[in-house]
Short mmCIF file of C-alpha atoms in Angstrom, two decimals:
data_model
loop_
_atom_site.label_atom_id
_atom_site.label_comp_id
_atom_site.label_asym_id
_atom_site.label_seq_id
_atom_site.Cartn_x
_atom_site.Cartn_y
_atom_site.Cartn_z
CA MET A 1 109.40 -81.83 0.99
CA ASN A 2 106.47 -84.02 2.07
CA HIS A 3 104.32 -80.90 2.50
CA ASP A 4 105.03 -79.80 -1.09
CA VAL A 5 104.25 -83.26 -2.44
CA SER A 6 101.00 -83.27 -0.48
CA LYS A 7 99.95 -79.90 -1.94
CA GLN A 8 100.81 -81.07 -5.43
CA ARG A 9 98.71 -84.19 -4.97
CA ARG A 10 95.78 -82.08 -3.77
CA ARG A 11 96.07 -79.84 -6.84
CA LEU A 12 96.16 -82.87 -9.16
CA LEU A 13 93.18 -84.41 -7.38
CA GLN A 14 91.20 -81.17 -7.65
CA ALA A 15 92.08 -80.87 -11.34
CA SER A 16 90.95 -84.45 -12.01
CA LEU A 17 87.68 -83.92 -10.14
CA THR A 18 87.01 -80.74 -12.11
CA ALA A 19 87.68 -82.55 -15.39
CA ALA A 20 85.43 -85.44 -14.33
CA ALA A 21 82.63 -83.07 -13.42
CA ALA A 22 82.91 -81.30 -16.75
CA ALA A 23 82.81 -84.64 -18.57
CA THR A 24 79.52 -85.57 -16.89
CA LEU A 25 77.72 -82.38 -17.82
CA PRO A 26 74.83 -83.08 -20.19
CA PRO A 27 75.24 -81.91 -23.81
CA LEU A 28 72.72 -79.14 -23.18
CA ARG A 29 75.16 -77.45 -20.80
CA ALA A 30 77.89 -77.55 -23.43
CA ALA A 31 75.73 -75.36 -25.66
CA ALA A 32 75.17 -72.75 -22.97
CA THR A 33 77.70 -70.34 -24.49
CA ALA A 34 76.04 -70.56 -27.92
CA PRO A 35 73.35 -68.06 -28.96
CA PRO A 36 70.01 -68.69 -27.23
CA PHE A 37 67.50 -71.04 -28.80
CA ASP A 38 64.49 -69.58 -30.57
CA ALA A 39 62.47 -72.72 -29.95
CA ILE A 40 62.67 -75.92 -27.92
CA VAL A 41 61.09 -79.22 -28.93
CA ALA A 42 60.15 -81.12 -25.77
CA ARG A 43 57.41 -83.29 -24.26
CA THR A 44 56.84 -80.77 -21.47
CA PRO A 45 57.18 -76.94 -21.38
CA GLN A 46 60.76 -75.72 -20.95
CA PRO A 47 61.94 -72.39 -19.51
CA GLY A 48 63.87 -69.91 -21.62
CA ALA A 49 62.24 -70.32 -25.05
CA ARG A 50 59.00 -71.21 -26.76
CA THR A 51 58.31 -74.92 -26.38
CA PHE A 52 56.76 -76.99 -29.17
CA ALA A 53 55.42 -80.51 -29.04
CA SER A 54 56.89 -81.42 -32.45
CA VAL A 55 59.82 -80.51 -34.66
CA GLY A 56 57.46 -79.62 -37.48
CA GLU A 57 55.66 -77.05 -35.34
CA ALA A 58 58.96 -75.46 -34.36
CA ILE A 59 60.09 -75.20 -38.00
CA ALA A 60 56.73 -73.65 -38.93
CA ALA A 61 57.32 -70.93 -36.32
CA ALA A 62 60.45 -69.70 -38.11
CA PRO A 63 60.27 -66.67 -40.44
CA MET A 64 59.64 -67.52 -44.09
CA GLU A 65 62.49 -65.20 -45.14
CA GLY A 66 64.77 -65.70 -42.17
CA ARG A 67 68.08 -63.89 -42.56
CA ALA A 68 69.42 -64.90 -39.16
CA PRO A 69 69.69 -68.45 -37.83
CA PHE A 70 66.51 -69.77 -36.22
CA ARG A 71 67.92 -72.18 -33.64
CA ILE A 72 65.80 -75.10 -32.48
CA LEU A 73 66.84 -77.35 -29.62
CA VAL A 74 65.60 -80.92 -30.09
CA THR A 75 65.53 -82.61 -26.69
CA ARG A 76 66.05 -86.32 -26.16
CA GLY A 77 63.38 -88.55 -27.66
CA ARG A 78 62.27 -90.23 -30.87
CA TRP A 79 60.38 -87.64 -32.90
CA HIS A 80 58.28 -89.59 -35.40
CA GLU A 81 57.55 -86.96 -38.04
CA LYS A 82 57.94 -86.53 -41.78
CA LEU A 83 59.65 -83.16 -42.01
CA VAL A 84 60.10 -80.62 -44.79
CA VAL A 85 62.41 -77.67 -44.17
CA ASP A 86 61.23 -74.94 -46.55
CA ARG A 87 62.53 -71.88 -44.66
CA PRO A 88 66.11 -70.60 -44.77
CA ASN A 89 68.51 -70.55 -41.85
CA ILE A 90 66.92 -73.33 -39.81
CA HIS A 91 69.41 -74.77 -37.30
CA LEU A 92 68.46 -78.00 -35.54
CA VAL A 93 70.59 -78.77 -32.48
CA GLY A 94 70.13 -82.04 -30.65
CA GLU A 95 70.45 -82.41 -26.91
CA ASP A 96 72.11 -85.77 -27.48
CA ARG A 97 73.56 -87.22 -30.70
CA SER A 98 72.17 -90.71 -30.14
CA GLY A 99 69.15 -89.68 -28.08
CA SER A 100 67.64 -86.85 -30.18
CA VAL A 101 66.27 -88.83 -33.14
CA LEU A 102 64.23 -87.56 -36.09
CA THR A 103 62.56 -90.65 -37.52
CA PHE A 104 59.97 -91.78 -40.04
CA ASP A 105 59.39 -95.08 -41.87
CA ALA A 106 58.13 -94.39 -45.41
CA ALA A 107 59.52 -96.41 -48.34
CA ALA A 108 59.19 -95.57 -52.03
CA GLY A 109 56.63 -98.30 -52.67
CA MET A 110 54.39 -97.33 -49.75
CA LYS A 111 51.31 -95.23 -50.43
CA ARG A 112 50.90 -91.59 -49.49
CA PRO A 113 47.63 -90.42 -47.89
CA ASP A 114 46.29 -89.78 -51.42
CA GLY A 115 46.85 -93.41 -52.40
CA GLU A 116 49.82 -92.82 -54.71
CA PRO A 117 53.27 -94.24 -53.88
CA TRP A 118 55.80 -92.00 -52.16
CA GLY A 119 58.54 -92.75 -54.67
CA THR A 120 62.24 -92.18 -53.98
CA TRP A 121 61.85 -88.39 -54.27
CA GLY A 122 59.04 -88.29 -51.70
CA CYS A 123 59.84 -90.85 -49.02
CA ALA A 124 62.53 -89.00 -47.03
CA SER A 125 62.16 -88.61 -43.28
CA VAL A 126 63.68 -85.12 -43.55
CA THR A 127 63.64 -83.09 -46.78
CA VAL A 128 65.52 -79.79 -47.02
CA ARG A 129 64.36 -77.29 -49.67
CA ALA A 130 65.89 -74.06 -48.37
CA PRO A 131 69.43 -72.68 -48.01
CA ASP A 132 71.66 -72.39 -44.94
CA PHE A 133 70.19 -75.35 -43.09
CA ARG A 134 72.30 -76.79 -40.29
CA ALA A 135 71.94 -79.91 -38.15
CA GLN A 136 74.15 -80.68 -35.20
CA ARG A 137 74.42 -83.42 -32.57
CA LEU A 138 71.36 -85.49 -33.47
CA ALA A 139 70.25 -88.49 -35.54
CA ILE A 140 68.08 -88.74 -38.65
CA GLU A 141 66.78 -92.15 -39.66
CA ASN A 142 64.42 -93.94 -41.97
CA ALA A 143 63.14 -96.79 -39.81
CA PHE A 144 61.51 -98.78 -42.65
CA ASP A 145 62.02 -102.53 -42.06
CA TYR A 146 64.19 -103.18 -45.11
CA VAL A 147 65.43 -106.60 -44.00
CA GLY A 148 61.90 -107.77 -43.16
CA ASN A 149 60.73 -106.58 -46.56
CA LEU A 150 63.41 -108.66 -48.29
CA ALA A 151 61.80 -111.77 -46.83
CA THR A 152 58.18 -110.64 -47.34
CA PRO A 153 57.68 -107.75 -49.80
CA LYS A 154 54.75 -105.59 -48.76
CA PHE A 155 54.02 -103.47 -51.84
CA GLU A 156 54.30 -103.10 -55.60
CA PRO A 157 57.83 -102.33 -56.84
CA ILE A 158 58.76 -98.72 -57.60
CA GLY A 159 61.90 -98.71 -59.69
CA PRO A 160 63.93 -101.81 -58.84
CA ASN A 161 62.03 -102.87 -55.71
CA GLY A 162 60.15 -100.11 -53.90
CA ALA A 163 62.34 -100.51 -50.81
CA GLN A 164 64.18 -97.22 -51.30
CA ALA A 165 63.80 -95.45 -47.95
CA VAL A 166 65.57 -92.09 -47.67
CA ALA A 167 66.52 -90.66 -44.28
CA LEU A 168 67.69 -87.24 -45.50
CA MET A 169 67.13 -85.53 -48.85
CA LEU A 170 68.71 -82.27 -49.97
CA ASP A 171 66.22 -81.20 -52.62
CA ALA A 172 65.97 -78.27 -55.03
CA GLY A 173 66.46 -75.03 -53.08
CA ALA A 174 68.94 -76.50 -50.61
CA ASP A 175 72.42 -74.93 -50.56
CA ARG A 176 75.18 -74.26 -48.02
CA CYS A 177 73.86 -77.01 -45.72
CA GLU A 178 76.01 -78.16 -42.80
CA PHE A 179 75.89 -81.34 -40.75
CA ASP A 180 78.11 -81.75 -37.69
CA ASP A 181 78.16 -84.85 -35.47
CA VAL A 182 75.01 -86.26 -37.09
CA ASP A 183 74.04 -89.93 -37.50
CA LEU A 184 72.15 -90.80 -40.70
CA SER A 185 70.65 -94.27 -40.72
CA GLY A 186 68.75 -96.33 -43.28
CA HIS A 187 69.35 -99.20 -45.69
CA GLN A 188 68.69 -98.43 -49.35
CA ASP A 189 69.18 -94.76 -50.35
CA THR A 190 69.93 -93.38 -46.86
CA LEU A 191 71.29 -89.98 -47.95
CA PHE A 192 69.95 -88.33 -51.10
CA ALA A 193 72.25 -85.32 -51.63
CA ASP A 194 70.63 -84.13 -54.83
CA ALA A 195 71.03 -80.34 -54.80
CA GLY A 196 73.30 -77.51 -53.76
CA ARG A 197 76.49 -77.57 -51.72
CA SER A 198 76.67 -79.42 -48.43
CA LEU A 199 79.31 -80.22 -45.84
CA PHE A 200 79.23 -83.25 -43.53
CA ARG A 201 81.74 -83.25 -40.67
CA SER A 202 82.30 -86.13 -38.23
CA CYS A 203 79.04 -87.78 -39.25
CA ARG A 204 78.11 -91.47 -39.43
CA ILE A 205 76.12 -92.62 -42.45
CA SER A 206 74.89 -96.20 -42.47
CA GLY A 207 73.10 -98.20 -45.15
CA SER A 208 73.52 -100.92 -47.73
CA VAL A 209 72.40 -100.15 -51.29
CA ASP A 210 73.38 -96.79 -52.84
CA PHE A 211 73.34 -95.25 -49.39
CA VAL A 212 75.07 -91.99 -50.37
CA PHE A 213 73.69 -90.83 -53.72
CA GLY A 214 72.48 -87.91 -55.83
CA GLY A 215 73.52 -85.06 -58.08
CA GLY A 216 74.49 -82.47 -55.46
CA ASN A 217 77.93 -81.23 -54.47
CA ALA A 218 78.60 -82.83 -51.07
CA LEU A 219 81.87 -82.88 -49.13
CA PHE A 220 82.35 -85.44 -46.34
CA GLU A 221 85.17 -84.78 -43.87
CA ASP A 222 86.19 -87.34 -41.23
CA CYS A 223 82.93 -89.28 -41.57
CA GLU A 224 82.16 -92.98 -41.15
CA LEU A 225 80.43 -94.77 -44.04
CA HIS A 226 79.05 -97.93 -42.49
CA SER A 227 77.75 -100.81 -44.64
CA ARG A 228 74.85 -102.82 -43.21
CA PHE A 229 74.23 -106.53 -43.77
CA ARG A 230 71.67 -107.74 -46.34
CA PRO A 231 70.68 -111.39 -45.76
CA GLY A 232 70.96 -113.61 -48.83
CA LYS A 233 72.73 -111.08 -51.05
CA GLU A 234 76.03 -111.87 -52.75
CA ARG A 235 76.61 -108.21 -53.61
CA GLN A 236 76.08 -106.65 -50.22
CA GLY A 237 75.82 -103.08 -51.45
CA TYR A 238 77.22 -99.89 -52.95
CA VAL A 239 78.46 -96.84 -51.08
CA ALA A 240 78.64 -93.76 -53.36
CA VAL A 241 76.23 -93.44 -56.29
CA PRO A 242 76.48 -90.01 -57.96
CA CYS A 243 74.39 -88.63 -60.82
CA THR A 244 76.40 -85.41 -61.07
CA PRO A 245 75.54 -83.03 -63.95
CA ALA A 246 78.35 -82.96 -66.52
CA ARG A 247 78.96 -79.21 -66.03
CA GLN A 248 79.49 -79.64 -62.27
CA PRO A 249 83.15 -80.32 -61.36
CA HIS A 250 82.48 -82.10 -58.07
CA GLY A 251 79.87 -84.54 -56.81
CA LEU A 252 80.38 -86.78 -53.77
CA THR A 253 83.81 -86.11 -52.25
CA PHE A 254 85.05 -88.10 -49.25
CA LEU A 255 88.06 -86.80 -47.33
CA ARG A 256 89.68 -88.80 -44.50
CA CYS A 257 86.59 -90.98 -44.14
CA ARG A 258 86.37 -94.52 -42.76
CA LEU A 259 84.51 -97.28 -44.63
CA SER A 260 83.34 -99.84 -42.05
CA ARG A 261 80.93 -102.80 -42.02
CA ASP A 262 78.64 -105.01 -40.01
CA ALA A 263 80.43 -108.15 -38.78
CA LEU A 264 78.36 -110.45 -41.04
CA ILE A 265 79.35 -108.71 -44.28
CA PRO A 266 81.89 -110.84 -46.21
CA ASP A 267 85.14 -109.55 -47.63
CA ALA A 268 85.05 -108.07 -51.16
CA SER A 269 81.22 -107.88 -51.20
CA VAL A 270 80.65 -104.10 -51.29
CA ALA A 271 81.48 -101.76 -54.18
CA LEU A 272 82.89 -98.28 -53.67
CA GLY A 273 79.89 -97.24 -55.75
CA ARG A 274 78.47 -96.91 -59.25
CA ALA A 275 77.39 -94.04 -61.45
CA TRP A 276 73.64 -93.43 -61.74
CA ARG A 277 71.86 -92.11 -64.81
CA PRO A 278 68.32 -91.40 -63.50
CA GLY A 279 65.35 -91.46 -65.83
CA ARG A 280 64.11 -88.03 -66.95
CA THR A 281 61.20 -87.00 -69.14
CA PHE A 282 62.25 -85.26 -72.36
CA ALA A 283 60.30 -84.07 -75.40
CA ASP A 284 61.03 -87.36 -77.17
CA GLY A 285 60.36 -89.66 -74.23
CA LYS A 286 61.64 -90.80 -70.86
CA TYR A 287 65.13 -92.26 -70.58
CA GLY A 288 68.38 -92.07 -68.62
CA ASP A 289 69.65 -88.50 -68.42
CA PRO A 290 72.70 -88.27 -70.73
CA ASP A 291 73.86 -85.19 -68.80
CA ALA A 292 74.38 -87.26 -65.64
CA VAL A 293 78.09 -88.05 -65.54
CA GLY A 294 78.57 -89.09 -61.93
CA ALA A 295 81.53 -87.70 -59.97
CA ALA A 296 82.83 -89.32 -56.76
CA ALA A 297 86.25 -89.25 -55.14
CA TYR A 298 87.76 -90.92 -52.08
CA LEU A 299 90.79 -89.08 -50.69
CA SER A 300 92.93 -90.50 -47.86
CA CYS A 301 90.11 -92.81 -46.75
CA TRP A 302 90.52 -95.99 -44.69
CA MET A 303 88.64 -99.01 -46.08
CA ASP A 304 87.89 -102.34 -44.43
CA ALA A 305 88.17 -105.59 -46.39
CA HIS A 306 84.50 -105.61 -47.40
CA ILE A 307 85.40 -103.26 -50.26
CA ASP A 308 85.74 -105.16 -53.54
CA PRO A 309 89.28 -105.05 -55.00
CA LYS A 310 87.83 -104.04 -58.37
CA GLY A 311 86.26 -100.98 -56.73
CA TRP A 312 83.32 -99.87 -58.81
CA ASP A 313 80.31 -101.52 -60.48
CA ALA A 314 78.33 -100.72 -63.62
CA MET A 315 74.69 -99.60 -63.29
CA GLY A 316 71.81 -100.10 -65.70
CA TYR A 317 69.66 -97.37 -67.25
CA THR A 318 67.15 -96.99 -70.07
CA ALA A 319 68.72 -95.57 -73.23
CA ARG A 320 66.98 -93.16 -75.62
CA ASP A 321 65.99 -96.05 -77.91
CA GLY A 322 64.29 -97.81 -74.99
CA LYS A 323 66.95 -100.49 -74.55
CA ARG A 324 68.40 -101.34 -71.17
CA VAL A 325 72.15 -100.66 -71.15
CA MET A 326 74.90 -100.50 -68.53
CA LEU A 327 76.78 -97.37 -67.54
CA GLU A 328 80.33 -98.57 -67.02
CA PRO A 329 82.49 -96.95 -64.32
CA GLU A 330 85.06 -95.64 -66.79
CA LEU A 331 82.35 -93.54 -68.49
CA ALA A 332 81.87 -91.56 -65.27
CA ARG A 333 84.22 -89.62 -62.97
CA LEU A 334 84.99 -92.14 -60.22
CA PHE A 335 88.42 -91.82 -58.57
CA GLU A 336 90.57 -92.43 -55.49
CA HIS A 337 93.72 -91.04 -53.93
CA ASP A 338 95.78 -92.41 -51.05
CA SER A 339 93.30 -95.11 -50.02
CA ARG A 340 94.34 -97.10 -46.93
CA GLY A 341 93.43 -100.23 -45.02
CA PRO A 342 92.67 -103.82 -46.11
CA GLY A 343 90.11 -102.65 -48.66
CA ALA A 344 92.58 -100.43 -50.50
CA HIS A 345 93.90 -102.02 -53.71
CA GLN A 346 95.88 -100.93 -56.71
CA SER A 347 94.19 -102.15 -59.89
CA PRO A 348 93.36 -100.83 -63.38
CA THR A 349 89.68 -100.62 -62.44
CA ARG A 350 90.36 -98.29 -59.49
CA ARG A 351 91.46 -95.10 -61.17
CA GLN A 352 93.69 -92.73 -59.22
CA ILE A 353 93.47 -88.96 -59.21
CA ASP A 354 96.28 -87.42 -61.22
CA PRO A 355 98.64 -85.69 -58.74
CA THR A 356 98.39 -82.52 -60.82
CA GLN A 357 94.63 -82.47 -60.11
CA LEU A 358 94.81 -82.77 -56.31
CA ALA A 359 94.59 -79.00 -55.88
CA MET A 360 91.03 -79.26 -57.21
CA TYR A 361 90.00 -81.04 -54.01
CA THR A 362 90.58 -78.38 -51.38
CA ARG A 363 87.50 -77.46 -49.38
CA GLU A 364 87.25 -74.05 -51.03
CA ARG A 365 87.47 -75.53 -54.53
CA VAL A 366 85.06 -78.38 -53.86
CA LEU A 367 82.49 -76.08 -52.26
CA ALA A 368 82.86 -73.48 -55.01
CA GLY A 369 83.98 -70.63 -52.75
CA TRP A 370 81.63 -71.31 -49.85
CA MET A 371 83.71 -71.36 -46.65
CA PRO A 372 81.70 -72.60 -43.63
CA GLU A 373 82.82 -71.58 -40.17
CA ALA A 374 85.02 -74.03 -38.31
#
């Protein structure tokens, strides 16, 4: 009897040691069963693949018409580069989610090398303009000092203030883009999902003003949407700000996400979002695009008490006659279903998805037939 118990204890001990050893393996080992990397970004040469000193150089080494994934391992480090992905099938895989960081610090009001301002459409740390991009287990940030700029503005305003500082932009040409276990960090305009279909799984997106925005079709599954503190601001921020084209059924769709906050953010000080009508140039002038009828939906999301009970805010735009008017939430497609937590409220201003329309929010329907691998 004692002998059997002793053997059982040895087996349990061995099993626990094996599990502990597996848990301490670096993330690079976990990817060993995946296809080999085509390139490695590292400070020193690495065995097994071509080594590049920058992420930009590794992307430039990929085929212009790549039909197979070009897999790039990004080792631990802060890679200060302004990146444009203009080749299809680029896959960026970080060695460590918090340690492999793609970073830049351009804001809309800052000047480009040619002396002109970057603008919102040009300031992103990473811009994707090609299909089938994938990022996994890394961080993308815009490190612009937003809070410092609130106290001491450093440039001429572009739009409302010039402090728009995009971390990631999905631009024209992007489609079928996947993000798994990725941290996106900024303040104003962190994620600009403006084109194509994209899927974000188990990601963390942090910011304050309009920090998930654009006209693309983006699905967020099991993500954290974290609101950051803005000193001296009564309205601390806005989460989802879509400018979805009227013909497009879906815009920004959040499924089983968690809306969290910095400790200093007061209750009821952050809006679920607002609909954006960006200015476009037409034959008869420049004014808010009437075709932009923003679509955003929160489904089975948990919300902390920083979310305002009224839910959504209006947003100003320039009308065709040149007057400044407000786009009210009820004129856009802004909805919820099964919201939970202290920030979830039932009120006339927080419209619920009709139960008969819930079938429209399956992954296959939202992503218009694109079915990413699990």
